Amino acid sequence: MGGSQSVQIPGGGTEGYHVLKVLDSSPAYNAGLEAYFDFIVAIDGVRLNQENDVLKQILQKYMDQPVKLTVYSSKTRLTREVTLVPTSTWGGQGSLGVSIRFCSFEGAAENVWHVLEVHPNSPAAQAGLLPHTDYILGSDAMTGDDDLFSFIENNNNKQLKLFVYNSEQDSCREGNGCVGIVVVIWKVWGPPHAKF
């Protein structure tokens, strides 16, 4: 199971189910779905261009059987097909083991911030942020209207959970800590594509 080459999004559009979390050992984990970057845009050839019960209904139809998903990656800006087996017996929550949210992936890579400098002993250093290789993807407390600078100002010295991508390790992690305004951040149009 897993990914294959780039495919077209059936029916076009920029909407899909954003994968926010993938649980270890789940069907989604085994199929290679990537939290923060992946959007499920079709299932069994049916375009998921509006929030409704279609995804849920098709997953029920294919319970304990392989089904193909079309997935758009905001990291690579490509689509791929993955095959997975939805099941309630994998040992965790849900038939896929993911947390998802319906939204547009248009501009998804625009609100990624490159960490350029972290001052020693700062809240950012204590939170484990690494200069040059870390990219802040967001926070569980951010809304779609927040920009990072306003968010940090409004939450200065508060405990926050950040979603961070590290380009050297090509992996995401959740970090907890006070961010503060001591991190020098540069807004970029997405993670460094040369690394992928």
mmCIF file of C-alpha atoms in Angstrom:
data_model
loop_
_atom_site.group_PDB
_atom_site.id
_atom_site.type_symbol
_atom_site.label_atom_id
_atom_site.label_comp_id
_atom_site.label_asym_id
_atom_site.label_seq_id
_atom_site.Cartn_x
_atom_site.Cartn_y
_atom_site.Cartn_z
ATOM 1 C CA MET A 1 0.000 0.000 0.000
ATOM 2 C CA GLY A 2 1.147 3.582 -0.317
ATOM 3 C CA GLY A 3 1.740 6.299 -2.834
ATOM 4 C CA SER A 4 2.251 6.374 -6.563
ATOM 5 C CA GLN A 5 2.938 9.024 -9.217
ATOM 6 C CA SER A 6 1.136 12.348 -9.587
ATOM 7 C CA VAL A 7 -2.479 12.181 -10.765
ATOM 8 C CA GLN A 8 -5.033 14.845 -11.701
ATOM 9 C CA ILE A 9 -7.644 15.990 -9.191
ATOM 10 C CA PRO A 10 -10.944 14.684 -10.576
ATOM 11 C CA GLY A 11 -13.252 17.628 -11.190
ATOM 12 C CA GLY A 12 -10.562 20.202 -10.332
ATOM 13 C CA GLY A 13 -11.044 22.627 -7.461
ATOM 14 C CA THR A 14 -9.032 23.395 -4.348
ATOM 15 C CA GLU A 15 -11.084 21.807 -1.560
ATOM 16 C CA GLY A 16 -10.547 18.653 0.383
ATOM 17 C CA TYR A 17 -10.172 17.147 3.838
ATOM 18 C CA HIS A 18 -7.008 18.471 5.459
ATOM 19 C CA VAL A 19 -5.200 15.750 7.400
ATOM 20 C CA LEU A 20 -4.405 17.366 10.760
ATOM 21 C CA LYS A 21 -3.196 14.297 12.641
ATOM 22 C CA VAL A 22 -2.278 10.717 11.737
ATOM 23 C CA LEU A 23 -2.263 8.149 14.540
ATOM 24 C CA ASP A 24 0.594 5.655 14.718
ATOM 25 C CA SER A 25 -0.108 2.185 13.277
ATOM 26 C CA SER A 26 -3.411 3.361 11.778
ATOM 27 C CA PRO A 27 -4.563 2.601 8.214
ATOM 28 C CA ALA A 28 -3.694 6.210 7.263
ATOM 29 C CA TYR A 29 -0.232 5.878 8.844
ATOM 30 C CA ASN A 30 0.419 2.608 7.007
ATOM 31 C CA ALA A 31 -0.672 4.211 3.713
ATOM 32 C CA GLY A 32 1.775 7.087 4.204
ATOM 33 C CA LEU A 33 -0.631 9.981 4.801
ATOM 34 C CA GLU A 34 1.251 12.985 6.125
ATOM 35 C CA ALA A 35 -0.250 15.270 8.760
ATOM 36 C CA TYR A 36 -0.339 19.004 8.058
ATOM 37 C CA PHE A 37 0.599 18.594 4.369
ATOM 38 C CA ASP A 38 -1.941 16.132 2.917
ATOM 39 C CA PHE A 39 -5.493 16.834 1.751
ATOM 40 C CA ILE A 40 -7.850 13.982 0.809
ATOM 41 C CA VAL A 41 -9.498 15.289 -2.382
ATOM 42 C CA ALA A 42 -11.214 12.149 -3.731
ATOM 43 C CA ILE A 43 -12.160 8.646 -2.657
ATOM 44 C CA ASP A 44 -12.935 5.803 -5.045
ATOM 45 C CA GLY A 45 -12.855 8.364 -7.886
ATOM 46 C CA VAL A 46 -15.492 10.604 -6.237
ATOM 47 C CA ARG A 47 -14.380 14.227 -5.800
ATOM 48 C CA LEU A 48 -14.704 15.525 -2.236
ATOM 49 C CA ASN A 49 -15.406 19.163 -3.075
ATOM 50 C CA GLN A 50 -17.924 19.898 -0.338
ATOM 51 C CA GLU A 51 -18.349 19.029 3.303
ATOM 52 C CA ASN A 52 -20.953 16.278 3.554
ATOM 53 C CA ASP A 53 -21.244 12.556 4.378
ATOM 54 C CA VAL A 54 -19.805 11.226 1.084
ATOM 55 C CA LEU A 55 -16.382 10.374 2.570
ATOM 56 C CA LYS A 56 -17.998 8.645 5.540
ATOM 57 C CA GLN A 57 -20.438 6.699 3.316
ATOM 58 C CA ILE A 58 -17.738 5.440 0.953
ATOM 59 C CA LEU A 59 -15.491 4.471 3.875
ATOM 60 C CA GLN A 60 -18.390 2.428 5.303
ATOM 61 C CA LYS A 61 -18.894 0.775 1.904
ATOM 62 C CA TYR A 62 -15.209 -0.246 1.821
ATOM 63 C CA MET A 63 -14.873 -1.237 5.476
ATOM 64 C CA ASP A 64 -12.132 -3.900 5.710
ATOM 65 C CA GLN A 65 -11.501 -3.645 1.928
ATOM 66 C CA PRO A 66 -8.912 -1.641 -0.026
ATOM 67 C CA VAL A 67 -10.048 1.763 -1.324
ATOM 68 C CA LYS A 68 -8.133 4.379 -3.330
ATOM 69 C CA LEU A 69 -7.802 7.948 -2.116
ATOM 70 C CA THR A 70 -6.539 10.851 -4.197
ATOM 71 C CA VAL A 71 -4.351 12.993 -1.967
ATOM 72 C CA TYR A 72 -2.946 16.463 -2.647
ATOM 73 C CA SER A 73 0.308 17.362 -0.849
ATOM 74 C CA SER A 74 0.853 21.030 -0.097
ATOM 75 C CA LYS A 75 4.523 20.175 0.521
ATOM 76 C CA THR A 76 5.252 18.757 -2.934
ATOM 77 C CA ARG A 77 2.268 20.473 -4.646
ATOM 78 C CA LEU A 78 1.446 17.172 -6.342
ATOM 79 C CA THR A 79 -1.411 14.710 -6.119
ATOM 80 C CA ARG A 80 -0.953 10.999 -5.609
ATOM 81 C CA GLU A 81 -3.115 7.950 -5.167
ATOM 82 C CA VAL A 82 -2.873 5.915 -1.986
ATOM 83 C CA THR A 83 -4.631 2.682 -1.203
ATOM 84 C CA LEU A 84 -5.676 1.905 2.329
ATOM 85 C CA VAL A 85 -8.050 -0.389 4.157
ATOM 86 C CA PRO A 86 -10.500 1.356 6.499
ATOM 87 C CA THR A 87 -11.161 -0.791 9.536
ATOM 88 C CA SER A 88 -12.511 -0.480 13.055
ATOM 89 C CA THR A 89 -10.177 -3.225 14.289
ATOM 90 C CA TRP A 90 -6.786 -1.501 13.869
ATOM 91 C CA GLY A 91 -6.649 -0.709 17.597
ATOM 92 C CA GLY A 92 -7.392 3.004 17.671
ATOM 93 C CA GLN A 93 -10.016 5.628 16.997
ATOM 94 C CA GLY A 94 -11.859 5.898 13.673
ATOM 95 C CA SER A 95 -11.651 3.715 10.587
ATOM 96 C CA LEU A 96 -8.629 5.613 9.185
ATOM 97 C CA GLY A 97 -6.930 6.905 12.335
ATOM 98 C CA VAL A 98 -6.864 10.556 11.260
ATOM 99 C CA SER A 99 -8.190 13.918 12.352
ATOM 100 C CA ILE A 100 -9.431 15.877 9.335
ATOM 101 C CA ARG A 101 -11.021 19.240 8.563
ATOM 102 C CA PHE A 102 -12.717 20.290 5.326
ATOM 103 C CA CYS A 103 -11.092 23.387 3.806
ATOM 104 C CA SER A 104 -9.310 24.755 0.752
ATOM 105 C CA PHE A 105 -5.688 23.871 0.081
ATOM 106 C CA GLU A 106 -5.249 26.959 -2.059
ATOM 107 C CA GLY A 107 -2.546 29.020 -0.374
ATOM 108 C CA ALA A 108 -1.859 26.297 2.224
ATOM 109 C CA ALA A 109 1.899 26.785 1.861
ATOM 110 C CA GLU A 110 1.654 30.562 2.146
ATOM 111 C CA ASN A 111 1.358 30.609 5.925
ATOM 112 C CA VAL A 112 4.546 28.770 6.763
ATOM 113 C CA TRP A 113 7.254 30.647 8.631
ATOM 114 C CA HIS A 114 10.969 29.855 8.490
ATOM 115 C CA VAL A 115 12.759 30.123 11.824
ATOM 116 C CA LEU A 116 15.990 32.014 11.142
ATOM 117 C CA GLU A 117 17.280 32.721 14.623
ATOM 118 C CA VAL A 118 16.576 31.464 18.134
ATOM 119 C CA HIS A 119 18.143 33.329 21.028
ATOM 120 C CA PRO A 120 19.792 31.159 23.731
ATOM 121 C CA ASN A 121 17.633 30.603 26.823
ATOM 122 C CA SER A 122 14.640 32.231 25.100
ATOM 123 C CA PRO A 123 11.151 30.724 25.231
ATOM 124 C CA ALA A 124 11.686 29.626 21.607
ATOM 125 C CA ALA A 125 14.907 27.796 22.565
ATOM 126 C CA GLN A 126 13.147 26.162 25.502
ATOM 127 C CA ALA A 127 10.392 25.052 23.118
ATOM 128 C CA GLY A 128 13.067 23.336 21.012
ATOM 129 C CA LEU A 129 12.845 25.489 17.866
ATOM 130 C CA LEU A 130 15.872 25.105 15.594
ATOM 131 C CA PRO A 131 17.171 27.948 13.415
ATOM 132 C CA HIS A 132 17.410 27.487 9.636
ATOM 133 C CA THR A 133 15.823 24.007 9.498
ATOM 134 C CA ASP A 134 12.530 24.563 11.364
ATOM 135 C CA TYR A 135 9.365 25.925 9.773
ATOM 136 C CA ILE A 136 6.354 26.855 11.890
ATOM 137 C CA LEU A 137 3.195 25.459 10.278
ATOM 138 C CA GLY A 138 0.777 26.811 12.856
ATOM 139 C CA SER A 139 -0.645 26.164 16.297
ATOM 140 C CA ASP A 140 -3.666 24.412 17.713
ATOM 141 C CA ALA A 141 -4.791 27.834 18.984
ATOM 142 C CA MET A 142 -4.480 29.634 15.605
ATOM 143 C CA THR A 143 -7.514 30.395 13.506
ATOM 144 C CA GLY A 144 -7.516 30.743 9.734
ATOM 145 C CA ASP A 145 -7.485 34.526 10.132
ATOM 146 C CA ASP A 146 -4.341 34.664 12.308
ATOM 147 C CA ASP A 147 -0.953 35.648 10.991
ATOM 148 C CA LEU A 148 1.980 34.433 13.091
ATOM 149 C CA PHE A 149 3.150 37.873 14.195
ATOM 150 C CA SER A 150 -0.265 38.889 15.562
ATOM 151 C CA PHE A 151 -0.690 35.444 17.065
ATOM 152 C CA ILE A 152 2.640 35.690 18.949
ATOM 153 C CA GLU A 153 1.856 39.233 20.119
ATOM 154 C CA ASN A 154 -1.568 38.178 21.394
ATOM 155 C CA ASN A 155 -0.189 35.069 23.129
ATOM 156 C CA ASN A 156 3.163 36.343 24.387
ATOM 157 C CA ASN A 157 4.420 34.246 27.325
ATOM 158 C CA LYS A 158 1.484 31.823 27.158
ATOM 159 C CA GLN A 159 1.921 28.057 26.788
ATOM 160 C CA LEU A 160 1.232 27.114 23.167
ATOM 161 C CA LYS A 161 1.397 24.004 21.029
ATOM 162 C CA LEU A 162 3.218 24.650 17.752
ATOM 163 C CA PHE A 163 3.234 22.421 14.689
ATOM 164 C CA VAL A 164 6.789 22.464 13.344
ATOM 165 C CA TYR A 165 8.327 20.982 10.198
ATOM 166 C CA ASN A 166 12.069 20.263 10.115
ATOM 167 C CA SER A 167 13.525 20.289 6.609
ATOM 168 C CA GLU A 168 16.668 18.369 7.573
ATOM 169 C CA GLN A 169 14.705 15.458 9.035
ATOM 170 C CA ASP A 170 11.734 15.867 6.624
ATOM 171 C CA SER A 171 9.380 15.378 9.544
ATOM 172 C CA CYS A 172 6.760 17.232 11.577
ATOM 173 C CA ARG A 173 6.491 17.477 15.320
ATOM 174 C CA GLU A 174 4.397 19.167 17.942
ATOM 175 C CA GLY A 175 6.278 21.441 20.290
ATOM 176 C CA ASN A 176 5.038 22.918 23.540
ATOM 177 C CA GLY A 177 6.286 26.087 25.151
ATOM 178 C CA CYS A 178 6.098 29.827 25.300
ATOM 179 C CA VAL A 179 7.086 31.278 21.967
ATOM 180 C CA GLY A 180 7.659 34.906 22.882
ATOM 181 C CA ILE A 181 8.738 37.452 20.305
ATOM 182 C CA VAL A 182 12.427 36.535 20.511
ATOM 183 C CA VAL A 183 12.311 34.322 17.415
ATOM 184 C CA VAL A 184 13.263 36.008 14.168
ATOM 185 C CA ILE A 185 10.849 34.618 11.591
ATOM 186 C CA TRP A 186 10.652 35.086 7.850
ATOM 187 C CA LYS A 187 7.373 34.394 6.038
ATOM 188 C CA VAL A 188 8.000 32.131 3.057
ATOM 189 C CA TRP A 189 5.827 30.632 0.328
ATOM 190 C CA GLY A 190 6.232 27.162 1.739
ATOM 191 C CA PRO A 191 8.953 24.791 2.846
ATOM 192 C CA PRO A 192 12.129 24.507 0.735
ATOM 193 C CA HIS A 193 11.000 22.403 -2.221
ATOM 194 C CA ALA A 194 14.541 21.446 -3.205
ATOM 195 C CA LYS A 195 14.692 19.165 -0.178
ATOM 196 C CA PHE A 196 11.842 16.920 -1.354
#
